[in-house]
Coordinates of C-alpha atoms in Angstrom, one line a residue:
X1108 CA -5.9 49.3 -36.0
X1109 CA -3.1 47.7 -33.5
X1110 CA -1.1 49.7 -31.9
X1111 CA 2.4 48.9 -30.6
X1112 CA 4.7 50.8 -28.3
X1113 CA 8.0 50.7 -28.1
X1114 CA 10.3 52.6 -25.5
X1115 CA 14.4 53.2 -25.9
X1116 CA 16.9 55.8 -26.7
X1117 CA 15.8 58.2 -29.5
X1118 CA 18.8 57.1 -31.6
X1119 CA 16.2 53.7 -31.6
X1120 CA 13.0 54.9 -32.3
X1121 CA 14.6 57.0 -35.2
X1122 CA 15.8 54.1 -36.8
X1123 CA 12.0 51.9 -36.2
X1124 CA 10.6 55.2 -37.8
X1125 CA 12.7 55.0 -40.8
X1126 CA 11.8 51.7 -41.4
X1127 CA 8.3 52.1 -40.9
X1128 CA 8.1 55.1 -43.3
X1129 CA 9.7 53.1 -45.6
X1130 CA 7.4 50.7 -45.7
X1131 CA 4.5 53.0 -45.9
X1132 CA 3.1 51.5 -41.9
X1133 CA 1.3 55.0 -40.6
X1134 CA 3.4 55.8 -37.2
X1135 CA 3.9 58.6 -34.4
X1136 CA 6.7 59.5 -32.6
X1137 CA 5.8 60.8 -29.0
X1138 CA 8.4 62.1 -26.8
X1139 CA 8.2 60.5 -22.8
X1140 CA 4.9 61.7 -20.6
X1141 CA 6.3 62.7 -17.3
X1142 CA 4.2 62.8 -13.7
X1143 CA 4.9 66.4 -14.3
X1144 CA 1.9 67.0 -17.6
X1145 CA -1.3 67.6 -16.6
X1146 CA -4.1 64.8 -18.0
X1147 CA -5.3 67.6 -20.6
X1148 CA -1.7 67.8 -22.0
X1149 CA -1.5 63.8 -21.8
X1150 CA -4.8 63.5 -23.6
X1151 CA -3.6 65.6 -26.2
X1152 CA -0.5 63.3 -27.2
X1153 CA -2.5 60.2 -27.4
X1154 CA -2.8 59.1 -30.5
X1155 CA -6.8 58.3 -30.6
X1156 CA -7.7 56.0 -33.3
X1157 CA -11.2 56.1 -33.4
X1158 CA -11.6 59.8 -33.4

């Protein structure tokens, strides 16, 4: 599985998510990782695909 990201306002990804629910392409929407997260909580909003 590929995996793409994209970065912009949330207005944006809303609109990329719509159309990629629409077209049945599996998707997540995660919010920005700031300096300020500790590599636990970072780890946790990666989406793993080989788990």
């Amino acid at each position: 599985m590929k995996k793409i990201e994209i970065k912009g306002p949330y207005e944006t990804l809303e609109r990329i998510s719509i159309f990629l629910e629409n077209n049945y392409i599996k998707h997540n929407v995660i919010g920005d990782v700031g300096s300020d997260q500790a590599p636990e909580e970072i780890q946790e909003s990666i989406d793993w695909p080989f788990l």
